[in-house]
Short mmCIF file of C-alpha atoms and ligand atoms in Angstrom, two decimals:
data_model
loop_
_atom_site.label_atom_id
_atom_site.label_comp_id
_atom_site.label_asym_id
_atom_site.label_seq_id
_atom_site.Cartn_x
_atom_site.Cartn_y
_atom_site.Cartn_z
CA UNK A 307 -3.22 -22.24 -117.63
CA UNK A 308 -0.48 -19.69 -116.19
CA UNK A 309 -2.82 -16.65 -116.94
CA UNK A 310 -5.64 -18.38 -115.48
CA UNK A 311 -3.79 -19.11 -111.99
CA UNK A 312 -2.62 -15.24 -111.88
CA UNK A 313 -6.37 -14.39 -112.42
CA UNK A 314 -8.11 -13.34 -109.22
CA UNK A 315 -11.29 -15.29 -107.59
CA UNK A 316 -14.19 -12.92 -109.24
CA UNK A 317 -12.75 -13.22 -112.58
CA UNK A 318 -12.30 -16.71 -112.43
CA UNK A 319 -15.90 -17.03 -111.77
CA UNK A 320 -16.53 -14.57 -114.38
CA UNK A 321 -15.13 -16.15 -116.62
CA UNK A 322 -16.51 -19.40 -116.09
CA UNK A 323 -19.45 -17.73 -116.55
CA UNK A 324 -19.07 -16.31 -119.83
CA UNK A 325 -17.49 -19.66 -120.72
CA UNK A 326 -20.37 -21.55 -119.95
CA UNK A 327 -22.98 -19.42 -121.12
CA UNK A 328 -21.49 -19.75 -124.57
CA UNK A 329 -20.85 -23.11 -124.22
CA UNK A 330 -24.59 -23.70 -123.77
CA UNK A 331 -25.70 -21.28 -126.70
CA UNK A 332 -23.71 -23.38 -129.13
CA UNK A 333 -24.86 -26.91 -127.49
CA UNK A 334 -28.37 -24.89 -128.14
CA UNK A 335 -28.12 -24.15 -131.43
CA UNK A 336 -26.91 -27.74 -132.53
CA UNK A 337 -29.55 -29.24 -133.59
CA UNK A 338 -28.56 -32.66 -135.35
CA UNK A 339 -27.23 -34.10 -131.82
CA UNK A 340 -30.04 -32.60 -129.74
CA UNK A 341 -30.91 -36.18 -127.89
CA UNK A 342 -27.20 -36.77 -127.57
CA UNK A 343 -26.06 -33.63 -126.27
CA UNK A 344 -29.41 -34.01 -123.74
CA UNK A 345 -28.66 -36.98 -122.22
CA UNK A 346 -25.07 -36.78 -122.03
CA UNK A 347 -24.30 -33.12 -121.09
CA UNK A 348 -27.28 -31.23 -120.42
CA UNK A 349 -28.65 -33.55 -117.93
CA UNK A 350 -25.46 -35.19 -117.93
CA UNK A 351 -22.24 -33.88 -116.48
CA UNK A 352 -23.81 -30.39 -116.57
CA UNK A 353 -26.60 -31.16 -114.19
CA UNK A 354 -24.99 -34.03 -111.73
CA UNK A 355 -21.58 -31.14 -111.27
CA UNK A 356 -24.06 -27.80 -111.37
CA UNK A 357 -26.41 -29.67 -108.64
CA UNK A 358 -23.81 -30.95 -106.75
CA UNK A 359 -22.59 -27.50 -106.56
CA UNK A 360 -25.64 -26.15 -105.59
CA UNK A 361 -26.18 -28.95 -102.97
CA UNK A 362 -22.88 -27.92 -101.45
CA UNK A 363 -23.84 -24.46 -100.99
CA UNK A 364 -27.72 -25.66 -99.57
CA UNK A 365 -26.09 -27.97 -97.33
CA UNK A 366 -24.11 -24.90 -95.39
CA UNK A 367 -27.21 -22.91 -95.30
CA UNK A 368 -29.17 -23.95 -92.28
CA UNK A 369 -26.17 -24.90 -89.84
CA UNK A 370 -24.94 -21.16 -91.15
CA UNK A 371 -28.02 -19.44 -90.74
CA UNK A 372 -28.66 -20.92 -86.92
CA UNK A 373 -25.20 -20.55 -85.38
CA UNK A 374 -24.91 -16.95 -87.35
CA UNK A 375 -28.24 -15.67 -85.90
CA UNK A 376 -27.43 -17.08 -82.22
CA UNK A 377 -24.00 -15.53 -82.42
CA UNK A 378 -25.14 -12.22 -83.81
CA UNK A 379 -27.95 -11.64 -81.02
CA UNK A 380 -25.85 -13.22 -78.04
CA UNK A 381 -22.66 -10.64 -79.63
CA UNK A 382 -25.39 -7.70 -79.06
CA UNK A 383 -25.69 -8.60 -75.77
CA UNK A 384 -28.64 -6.81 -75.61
CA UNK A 385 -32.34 -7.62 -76.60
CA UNK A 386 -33.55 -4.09 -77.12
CA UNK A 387 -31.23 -3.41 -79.70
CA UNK A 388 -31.47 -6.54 -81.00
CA UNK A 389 -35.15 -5.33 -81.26
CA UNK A 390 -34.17 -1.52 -83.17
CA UNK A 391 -32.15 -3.21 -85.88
CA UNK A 392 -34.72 -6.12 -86.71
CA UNK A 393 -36.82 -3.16 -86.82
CA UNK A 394 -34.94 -0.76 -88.98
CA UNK A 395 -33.96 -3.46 -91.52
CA UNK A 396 -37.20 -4.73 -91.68
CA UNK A 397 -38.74 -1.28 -92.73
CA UNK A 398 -36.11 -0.78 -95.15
CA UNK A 399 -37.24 -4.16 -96.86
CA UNK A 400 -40.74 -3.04 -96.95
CA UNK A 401 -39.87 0.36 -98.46
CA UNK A 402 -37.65 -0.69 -101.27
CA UNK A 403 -39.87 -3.78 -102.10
CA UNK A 404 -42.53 -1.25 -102.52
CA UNK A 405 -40.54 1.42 -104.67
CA UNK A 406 -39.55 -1.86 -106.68
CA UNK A 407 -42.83 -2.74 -107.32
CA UNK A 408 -44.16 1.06 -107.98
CA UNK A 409 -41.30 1.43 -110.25
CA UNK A 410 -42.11 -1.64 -111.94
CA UNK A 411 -45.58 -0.82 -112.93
CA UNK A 412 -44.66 2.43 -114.22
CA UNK A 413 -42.13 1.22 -116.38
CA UNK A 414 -44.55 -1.15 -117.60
CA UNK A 415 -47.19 1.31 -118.00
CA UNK A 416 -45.05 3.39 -120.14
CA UNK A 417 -43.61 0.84 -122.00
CA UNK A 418 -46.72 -1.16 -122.55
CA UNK A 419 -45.07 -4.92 -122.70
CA UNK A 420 -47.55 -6.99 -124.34
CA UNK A 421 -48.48 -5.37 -127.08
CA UNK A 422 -49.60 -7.36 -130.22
CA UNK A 423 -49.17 -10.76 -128.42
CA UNK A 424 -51.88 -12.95 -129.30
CA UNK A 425 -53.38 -15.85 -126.66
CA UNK A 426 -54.47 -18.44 -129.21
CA UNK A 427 -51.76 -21.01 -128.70
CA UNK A 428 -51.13 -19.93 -124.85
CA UNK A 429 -50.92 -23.18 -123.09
CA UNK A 430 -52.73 -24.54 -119.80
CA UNK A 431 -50.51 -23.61 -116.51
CA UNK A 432 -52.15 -25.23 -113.83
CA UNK A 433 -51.11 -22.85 -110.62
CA UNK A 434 -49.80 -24.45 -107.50
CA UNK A 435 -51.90 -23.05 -104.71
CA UNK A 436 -49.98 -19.90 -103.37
CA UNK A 437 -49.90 -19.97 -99.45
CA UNK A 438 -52.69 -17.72 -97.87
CA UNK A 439 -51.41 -15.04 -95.73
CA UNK A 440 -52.80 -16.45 -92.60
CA UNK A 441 -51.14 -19.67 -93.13
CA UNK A 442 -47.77 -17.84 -93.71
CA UNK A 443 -48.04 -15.98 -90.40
CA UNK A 444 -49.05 -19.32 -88.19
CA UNK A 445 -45.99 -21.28 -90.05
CA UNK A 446 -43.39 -18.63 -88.48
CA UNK A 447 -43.22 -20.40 -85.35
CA UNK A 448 -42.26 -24.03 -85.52
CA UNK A 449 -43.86 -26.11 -83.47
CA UNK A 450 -40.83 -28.48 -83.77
CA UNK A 451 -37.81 -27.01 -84.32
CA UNK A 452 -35.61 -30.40 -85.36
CA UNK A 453 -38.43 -30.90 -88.33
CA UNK A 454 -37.61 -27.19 -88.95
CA UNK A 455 -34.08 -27.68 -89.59
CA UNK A 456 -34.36 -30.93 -90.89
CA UNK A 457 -37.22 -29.21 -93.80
CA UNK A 458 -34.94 -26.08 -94.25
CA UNK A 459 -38.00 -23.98 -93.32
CA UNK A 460 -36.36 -20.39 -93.01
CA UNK A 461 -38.37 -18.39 -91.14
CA UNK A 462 -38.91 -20.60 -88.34
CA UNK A 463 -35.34 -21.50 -88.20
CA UNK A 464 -34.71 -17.78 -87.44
CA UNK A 465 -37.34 -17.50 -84.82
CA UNK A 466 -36.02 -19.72 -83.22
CA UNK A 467 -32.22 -19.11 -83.54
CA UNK A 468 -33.49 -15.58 -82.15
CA UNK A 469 -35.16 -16.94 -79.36
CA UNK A 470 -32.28 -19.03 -78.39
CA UNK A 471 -29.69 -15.75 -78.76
CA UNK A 472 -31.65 -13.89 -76.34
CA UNK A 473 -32.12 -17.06 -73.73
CA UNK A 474 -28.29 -17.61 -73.95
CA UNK A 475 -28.06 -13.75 -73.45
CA UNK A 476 -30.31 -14.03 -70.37
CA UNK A 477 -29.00 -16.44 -68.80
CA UNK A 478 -25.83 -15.08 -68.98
CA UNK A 479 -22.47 -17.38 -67.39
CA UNK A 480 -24.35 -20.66 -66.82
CA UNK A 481 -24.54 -20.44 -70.80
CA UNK A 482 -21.08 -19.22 -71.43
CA UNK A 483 -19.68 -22.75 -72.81
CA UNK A 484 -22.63 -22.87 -75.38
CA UNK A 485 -22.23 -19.61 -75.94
CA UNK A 486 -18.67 -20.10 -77.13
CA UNK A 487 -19.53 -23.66 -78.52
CA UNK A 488 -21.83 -22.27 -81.10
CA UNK A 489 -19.37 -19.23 -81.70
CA UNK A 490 -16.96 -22.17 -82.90
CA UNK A 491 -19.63 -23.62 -84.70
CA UNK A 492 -20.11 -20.60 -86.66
CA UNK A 493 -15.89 -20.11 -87.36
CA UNK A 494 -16.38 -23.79 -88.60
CA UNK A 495 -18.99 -23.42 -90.82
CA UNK A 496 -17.09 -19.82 -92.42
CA UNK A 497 -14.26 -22.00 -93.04
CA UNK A 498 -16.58 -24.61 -94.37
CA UNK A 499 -17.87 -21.83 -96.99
CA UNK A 500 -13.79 -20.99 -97.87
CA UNK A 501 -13.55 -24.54 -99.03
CA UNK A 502 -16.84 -25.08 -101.15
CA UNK A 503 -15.86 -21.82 -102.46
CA UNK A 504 -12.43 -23.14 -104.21
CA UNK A 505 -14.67 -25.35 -106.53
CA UNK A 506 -17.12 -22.24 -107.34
CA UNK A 507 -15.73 -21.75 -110.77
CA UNK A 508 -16.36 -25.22 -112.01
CA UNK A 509 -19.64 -25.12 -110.56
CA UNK A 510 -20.80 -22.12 -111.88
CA UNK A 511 -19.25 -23.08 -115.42
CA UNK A 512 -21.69 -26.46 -115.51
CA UNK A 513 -24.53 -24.44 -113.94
CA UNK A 514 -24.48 -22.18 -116.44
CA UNK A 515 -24.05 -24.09 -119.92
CA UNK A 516 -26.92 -26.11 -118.29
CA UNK A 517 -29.27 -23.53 -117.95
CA UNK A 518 -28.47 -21.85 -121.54
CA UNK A 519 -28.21 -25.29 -123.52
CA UNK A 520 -31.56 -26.06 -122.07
CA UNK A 521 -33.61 -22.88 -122.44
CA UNK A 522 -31.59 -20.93 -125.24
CA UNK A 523 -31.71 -17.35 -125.75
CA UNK A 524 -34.34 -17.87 -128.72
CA UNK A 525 -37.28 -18.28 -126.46
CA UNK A 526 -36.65 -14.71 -125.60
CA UNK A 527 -37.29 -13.19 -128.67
CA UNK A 528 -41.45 -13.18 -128.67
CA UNK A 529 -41.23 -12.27 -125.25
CA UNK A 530 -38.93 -9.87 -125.82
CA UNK A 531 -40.78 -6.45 -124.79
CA UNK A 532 -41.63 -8.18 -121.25
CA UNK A 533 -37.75 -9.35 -120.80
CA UNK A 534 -36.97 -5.92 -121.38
CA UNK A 535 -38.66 -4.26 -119.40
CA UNK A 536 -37.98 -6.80 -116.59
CA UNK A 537 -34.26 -6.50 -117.16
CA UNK A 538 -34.60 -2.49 -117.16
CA UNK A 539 -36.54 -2.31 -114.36
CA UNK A 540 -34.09 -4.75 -112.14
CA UNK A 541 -31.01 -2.18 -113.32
CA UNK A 542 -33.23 0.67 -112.79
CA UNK A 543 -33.72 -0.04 -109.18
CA UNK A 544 -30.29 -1.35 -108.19
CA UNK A 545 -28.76 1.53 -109.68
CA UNK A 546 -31.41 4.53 -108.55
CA UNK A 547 -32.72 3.11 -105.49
CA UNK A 548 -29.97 1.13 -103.70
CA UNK A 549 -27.29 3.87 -105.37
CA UNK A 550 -29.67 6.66 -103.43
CA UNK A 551 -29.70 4.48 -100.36
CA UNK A 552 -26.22 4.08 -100.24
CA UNK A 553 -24.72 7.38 -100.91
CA UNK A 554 -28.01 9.34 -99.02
CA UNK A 555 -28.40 7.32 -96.45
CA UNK A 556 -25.09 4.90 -95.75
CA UNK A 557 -22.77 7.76 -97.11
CA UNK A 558 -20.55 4.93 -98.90
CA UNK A 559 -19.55 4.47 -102.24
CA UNK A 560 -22.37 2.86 -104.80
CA UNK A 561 -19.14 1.95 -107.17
CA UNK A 562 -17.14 0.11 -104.34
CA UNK A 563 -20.13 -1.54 -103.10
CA UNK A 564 -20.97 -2.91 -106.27
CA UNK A 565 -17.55 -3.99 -107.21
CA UNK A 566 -17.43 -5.64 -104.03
CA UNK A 567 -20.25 -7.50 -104.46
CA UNK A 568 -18.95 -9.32 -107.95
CA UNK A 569 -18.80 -12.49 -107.01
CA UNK A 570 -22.22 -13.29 -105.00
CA UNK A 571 -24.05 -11.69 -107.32
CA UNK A 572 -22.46 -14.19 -109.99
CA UNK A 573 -23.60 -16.90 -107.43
CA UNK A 574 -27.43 -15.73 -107.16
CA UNK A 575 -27.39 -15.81 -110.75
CA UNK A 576 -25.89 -19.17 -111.23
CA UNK A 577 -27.95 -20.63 -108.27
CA UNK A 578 -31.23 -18.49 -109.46
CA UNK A 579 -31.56 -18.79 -105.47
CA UNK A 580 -30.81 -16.16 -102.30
CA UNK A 581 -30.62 -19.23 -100.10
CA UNK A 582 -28.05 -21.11 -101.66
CA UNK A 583 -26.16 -17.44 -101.99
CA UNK A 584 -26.54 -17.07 -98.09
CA UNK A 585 -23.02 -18.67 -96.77
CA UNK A 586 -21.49 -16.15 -100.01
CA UNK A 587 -23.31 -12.93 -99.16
CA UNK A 588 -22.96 -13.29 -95.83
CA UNK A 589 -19.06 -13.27 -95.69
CA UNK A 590 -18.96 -10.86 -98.74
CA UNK A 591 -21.22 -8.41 -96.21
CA UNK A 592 -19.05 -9.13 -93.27
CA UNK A 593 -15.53 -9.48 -94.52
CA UNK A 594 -15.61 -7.60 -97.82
CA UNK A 595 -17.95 -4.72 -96.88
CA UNK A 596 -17.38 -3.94 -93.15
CA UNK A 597 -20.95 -4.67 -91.98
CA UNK A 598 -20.50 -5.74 -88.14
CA UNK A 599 -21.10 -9.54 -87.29
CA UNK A 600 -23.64 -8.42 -84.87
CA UNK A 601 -26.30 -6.76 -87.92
CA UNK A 602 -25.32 -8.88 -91.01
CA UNK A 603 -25.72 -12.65 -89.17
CA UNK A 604 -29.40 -11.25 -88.76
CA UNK A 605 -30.28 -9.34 -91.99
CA UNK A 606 -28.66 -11.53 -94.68
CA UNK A 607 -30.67 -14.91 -93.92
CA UNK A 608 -33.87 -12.56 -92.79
CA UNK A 609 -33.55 -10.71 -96.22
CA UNK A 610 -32.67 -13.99 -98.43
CA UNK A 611 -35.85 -15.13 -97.10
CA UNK A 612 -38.56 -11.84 -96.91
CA UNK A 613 -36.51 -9.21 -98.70
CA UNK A 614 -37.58 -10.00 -102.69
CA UNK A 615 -37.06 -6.48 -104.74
CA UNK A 616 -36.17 -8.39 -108.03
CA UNK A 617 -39.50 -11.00 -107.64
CA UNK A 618 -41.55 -7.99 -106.90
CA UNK A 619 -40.24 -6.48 -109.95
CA UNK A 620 -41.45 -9.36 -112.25
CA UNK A 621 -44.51 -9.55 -110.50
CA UNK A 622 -45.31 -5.92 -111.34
CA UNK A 623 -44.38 -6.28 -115.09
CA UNK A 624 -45.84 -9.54 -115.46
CA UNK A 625 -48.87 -8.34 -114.04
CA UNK A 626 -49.26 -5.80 -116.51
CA UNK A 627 -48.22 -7.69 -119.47
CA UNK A 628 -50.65 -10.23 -118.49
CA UNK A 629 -53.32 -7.63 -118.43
CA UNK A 630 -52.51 -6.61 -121.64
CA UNK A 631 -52.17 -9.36 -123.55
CA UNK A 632 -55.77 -10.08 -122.48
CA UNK A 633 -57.02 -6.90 -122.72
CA UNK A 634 -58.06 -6.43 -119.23
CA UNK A 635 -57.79 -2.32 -118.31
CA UNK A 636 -56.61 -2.37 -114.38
CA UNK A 637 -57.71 0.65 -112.54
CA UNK A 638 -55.62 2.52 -110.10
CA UNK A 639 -57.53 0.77 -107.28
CA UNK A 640 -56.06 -2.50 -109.16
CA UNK A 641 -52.37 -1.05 -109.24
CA UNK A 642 -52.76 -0.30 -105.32
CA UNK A 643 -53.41 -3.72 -105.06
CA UNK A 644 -50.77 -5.04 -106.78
CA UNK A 645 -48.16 -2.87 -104.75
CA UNK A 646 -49.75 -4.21 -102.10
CA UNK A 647 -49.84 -7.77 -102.38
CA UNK A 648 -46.91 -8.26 -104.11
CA UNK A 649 -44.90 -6.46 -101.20
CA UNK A 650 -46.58 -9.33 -99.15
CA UNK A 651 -46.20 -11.53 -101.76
CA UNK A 652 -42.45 -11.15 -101.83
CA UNK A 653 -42.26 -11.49 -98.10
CA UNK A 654 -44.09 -15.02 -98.79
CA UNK A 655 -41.28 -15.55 -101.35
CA UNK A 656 -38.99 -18.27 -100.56
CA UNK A 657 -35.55 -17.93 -101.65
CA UNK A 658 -35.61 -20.87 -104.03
CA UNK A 659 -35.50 -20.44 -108.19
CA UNK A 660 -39.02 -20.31 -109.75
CA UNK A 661 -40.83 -19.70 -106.38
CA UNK A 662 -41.80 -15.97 -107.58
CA UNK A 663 -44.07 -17.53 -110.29
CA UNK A 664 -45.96 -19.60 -108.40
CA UNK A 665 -46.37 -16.22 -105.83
CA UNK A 666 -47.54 -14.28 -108.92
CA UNK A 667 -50.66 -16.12 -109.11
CA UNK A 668 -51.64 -14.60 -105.63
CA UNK A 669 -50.99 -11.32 -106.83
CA UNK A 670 -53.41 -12.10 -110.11
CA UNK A 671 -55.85 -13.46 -108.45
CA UNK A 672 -56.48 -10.45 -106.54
CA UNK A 673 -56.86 -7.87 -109.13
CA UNK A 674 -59.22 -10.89 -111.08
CA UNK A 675 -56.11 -11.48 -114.05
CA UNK A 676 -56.01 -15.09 -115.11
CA UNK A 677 -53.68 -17.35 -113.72
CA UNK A 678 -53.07 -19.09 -117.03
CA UNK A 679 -51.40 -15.68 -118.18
CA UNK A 680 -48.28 -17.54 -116.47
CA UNK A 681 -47.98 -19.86 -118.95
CA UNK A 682 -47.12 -17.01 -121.49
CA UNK A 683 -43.78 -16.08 -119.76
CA UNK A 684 -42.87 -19.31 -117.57
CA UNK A 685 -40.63 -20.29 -120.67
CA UNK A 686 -38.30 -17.42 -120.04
CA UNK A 687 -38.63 -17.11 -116.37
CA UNK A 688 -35.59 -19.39 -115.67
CA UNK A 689 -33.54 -16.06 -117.03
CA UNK A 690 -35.18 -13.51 -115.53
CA UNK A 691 -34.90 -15.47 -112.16
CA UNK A 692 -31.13 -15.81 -112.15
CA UNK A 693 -31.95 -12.09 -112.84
CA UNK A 694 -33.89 -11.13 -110.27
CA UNK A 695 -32.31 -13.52 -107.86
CA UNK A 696 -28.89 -11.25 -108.16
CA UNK A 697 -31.00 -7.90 -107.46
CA UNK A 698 -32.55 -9.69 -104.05
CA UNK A 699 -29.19 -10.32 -102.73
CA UNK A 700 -27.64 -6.67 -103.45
CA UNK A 701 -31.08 -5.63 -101.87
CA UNK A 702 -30.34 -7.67 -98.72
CA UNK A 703 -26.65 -6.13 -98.83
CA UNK A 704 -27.50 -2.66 -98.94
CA UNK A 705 -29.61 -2.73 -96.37
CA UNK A 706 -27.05 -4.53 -94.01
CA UNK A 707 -24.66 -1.34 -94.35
CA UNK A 708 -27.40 1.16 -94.15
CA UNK A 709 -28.64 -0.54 -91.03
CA UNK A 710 -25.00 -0.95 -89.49
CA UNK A 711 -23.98 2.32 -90.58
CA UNK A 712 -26.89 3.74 -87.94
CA UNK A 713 -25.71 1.14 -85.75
CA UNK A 714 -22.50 2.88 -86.21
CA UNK A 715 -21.40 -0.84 -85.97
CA UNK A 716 -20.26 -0.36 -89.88
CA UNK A 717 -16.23 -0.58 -90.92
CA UNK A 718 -15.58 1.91 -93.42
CA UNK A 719 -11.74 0.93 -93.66
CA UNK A 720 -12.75 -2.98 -94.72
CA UNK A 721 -15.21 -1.39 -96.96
CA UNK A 722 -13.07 1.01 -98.72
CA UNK A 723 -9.39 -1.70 -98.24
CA UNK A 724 -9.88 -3.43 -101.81
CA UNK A 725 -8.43 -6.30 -100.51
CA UNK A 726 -10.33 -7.07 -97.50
CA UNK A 727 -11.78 -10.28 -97.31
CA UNK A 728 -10.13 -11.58 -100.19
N1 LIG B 644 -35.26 -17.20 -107.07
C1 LIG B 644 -35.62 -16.08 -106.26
C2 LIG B 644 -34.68 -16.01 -105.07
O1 LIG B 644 -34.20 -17.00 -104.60
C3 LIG B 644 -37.06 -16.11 -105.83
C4 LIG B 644 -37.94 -15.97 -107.03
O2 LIG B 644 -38.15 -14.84 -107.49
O3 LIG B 644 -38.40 -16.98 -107.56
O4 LIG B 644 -34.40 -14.97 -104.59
#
C-alpha cells in the first residue's frame, strides 16, 4: 500500500492493467468453476465496475465535445482560420489513413496471413448492413439537434457546435455572456474529467480481467498469423509514420510524445473506444502536450470520430486474409479499392468497440470477398480492437501538434516540461 500511493498516475493504471490482464488469464484457464466464475465475476463485479467506468467516461463525452468545439472556434475568433485548420487536419487524416491502409496490405501481402486455414467449420456471421455513403453524408447535419445530443450522434453534434462557434463569433458582444457561460461550462466539465479520472485504475483493472477472462489468449493461437500481422502493422505505423510526422513535420520529440501519451492510450485500450477516450485525450493533448485550446477542442472529437488508422489497418489485413483463406486472387484494381473504401470506410467508423467489423463488410463487398469471412476472425477482434483503438487516438494526437505547430499555436515548453499537466 505505501509503494502504491508513491506510484505516479500512469503507473497506477499500468499496473492495474497488468494486474487485471493476469487476473483474467488465470480466471480463463480455470476450468472446473467456469459457470461460477461467469456469473459472479466475469459478468459480475467485473462487468457492473468496468461498465460503470466506461459509462462515466461516455457520459462526459457529448457535454465535452459541444462546449470544447464552441469554445475552440469562438477562441479563434475568426472563421477563416477556423476554416485552414479543419482543413489541414482533415487532410492529414486522409493521408495517414491511407498510408495505414497501403501499409497494411503490403504487410499482408508479404506475409501472406491465412495460409493453411481451412473454411469447413467457419460459422454463419450474418453482417449488419454497413451505412451507404450517401446516407453517411445526409446524416451530418441534424435535423434536430436535442435528438442529436440526446443519441450521441458525433458528427452532427460537431456541425453543429461549429455552427454555433461561428454565430457566437458573429454576433460578437450581444453573445458575450454565452460566450463566457459555455467557456465555464467547458472548465466544469475538465474538472469533471479530473474526478472520474481518480477512479481510472479500478476501472481499468475490472475492464480488463473482464475482457481476458472472457475471450482468453487461446483463441489467438489459430489465428495467430492474422493477429500478427495486425499487431505489426499497428506498431509499424505508429512508430514509422506518426514518428516521421512528428520529427519531419512537427519537429518534436517521437519519444516524449509517446511517453506523454501513456495513460490515454491505456484508456483506448481498456475502453476498445476513441469516444469514451475523448475527455482523456483531449486534456492529455492540451495540458500534457502543448497543443493550443483553439486546434485540439476541434481535432480530438473530429478525429475520435473520422480519423480510424488502426480500423483501417485491420480492414486491410483482414481483407487479405479473408481472400486467402478462400482462395480468391485480388488484383491490383481490387487493392485500389480497398485503399479506397476503407479510407471512407474508416471515416464512416464510429468510435465505439467492434464498429470496424461491421465497416469491413463494406469494404468486402466491394472487391466481391464474402462477408461470412468475418466470422473467421470476430473471435479475436475484441483484442485487436483495444489494439487498434490505442493507434486511432495517437493518430488523432499527432495530428493535433502537427496542425498547431503550423498554427504556430503549439507550446513546446508544456510539451517538453515532464510534469505539465500532471
Ligand atoms: N473501437 C474503435 C474505436 O473506437 C473502432 C473500431 O475499429 O471498431 O476507435
Amino acid at each position: 500500500m505505501f509503494y502504491y500511493k508513491k506510484l505516479t498516475f500512469t503507473q497506477k493504471i499500468l499496473l492495474s492493467m497488468l494486474l487485471g490482464a493476469l487476473l483474467g488469464i488465470i480466471l480463463n484457464n480455470i476450468d472446473i468453476y467456469h459457470s461460477l466464475i461467469n456469473q459472479y465475476l466475469s459478468n459480475g463485479i467485473f462487468e457492473v465496475v468496468g461498465k460503470l467506468f466506461v459509462n462515466s467516461l461516455k457520459m462526459l463525452v457529448v457535454p465535452l465535445v459541444f462546449c470544447s468545439i464552441t469554445v475552440g472556434i469562438t477562441s479563434l475568433g475568426n472563421i477563416a482560420l477556423m476554416g485552414r485548420i479543419g482543413f489541414k487536419a482533415i487532410l492529414i487524416y486522409l493521408l495517414t489513413t491511407a498510408v495505414a491502409i497501403s501499409l497494411a496490405l503490403l504487410c499482408a501481402i508479404i506475409i501472406s496471413p491465412g495460409q493453411g486455414i481451412e473454411i469447413n467449420n467457419i460459422t454463419q456471421f450474418s453482417a449488419k448492413e454497413a451505412p451507404s455513403l450517401a446516407s453517411v453524408l445526409i446524416s451530418i447535419v441534424p435535423s434536430n439537434p436535442i435528438l442529436a445530443m440526446a443519441e450521441g450522434e458525433m458528427l452532427q453534434i460537431i456541425l453543429f457546435a461549429i455552427i454555433l462557434g461561428i454565430a457566437i463569433t458573429i454576433t460578437g458582444t450581444k453573445a458575450e455572456a454565452f460566450r463566457k457561460g459555455i467557456c465555464s461550462l467547458n472548465d466544469i466539465m475538465m474538472s469533471m474529467v479530473s474526478i472520474i479520472m481518480k477512479f481510472a485504475p479500478i476501472g481499468v483493472f475490472f475492464l480488463i480481467a473482464k475482457t481476458f477472462a472472457t475471450q482468453g489468449i487461446d483463441m489467438i493461437i489459430p489465428l495467430l498469423s492474422y493477429f500478427l500481422t495486425v499487431a505489426l502493422v499497428l506498431l509499424l505505423h505508429v512508430f514509422i509514420t506518426y514518428t516521421a510526422f512528428l520529427k519531419f513535420v512537427g519537429n518534436v520529440s517521437p519519444i516524449t510524445f509517446l511517453k506523454k501519451m501513456r495513460t490515454a492510450i491505456v484508456f483506448a485500450f481498456s475502453t476498445a473506444s476513441s469516444n469514451a477516450t475523448i475527455p482523456v485525450t483531449l486534456s492529455t493533448v492540451e495540458k500534457r502536450l502543448g497543443v493550443d485550446k483553439s486546434v485540439a477542442s476541434f481535432t480530438v472529437p473530429l478525429g475520435a470520430t473520422i480519423n480510424m488508422d488502426g480500423t483501417a489497418i485491420m480492414q486491410g489485413v483482414a481483407t487479405v486474409f479473408i481472400a486467402t483463406v478462400y482462395m480468391i486472387d485480388l488484383t491490383v484494381v481490387d487493392y485500389l479499392t480497398v485503399i479506397l473504401t476503407a479510407t471512407l470506410a474508416s471515416i464512416g467508423t464510429a468510435g465505439v468497440p467492434g464498429v470496424g467489423l461491421i465497416m469491413l463488410t463494406m469494404v468486402l463487398t466491394q472487391v466481391g470477398l464474402p462477408v461470412e469471412g468475418v466470422a473467421l476472425i470476430i473471435g479475436i477482434d475484441r483484442l485487436l480492437d483495444m489494439m487498434r483503438t490505442a493507434v486511432n487516438i495517437i493518430g488523432d494526437s499527432m495530428v493535433s501538434i502537427v496542425t498547431s505547430k503550423s498554427e504556430n499555436s503549439f507550446n513546446l515548453s508544456v510539451f517538453n516540461d515532464t510534469k505539465a499537466g500532471l
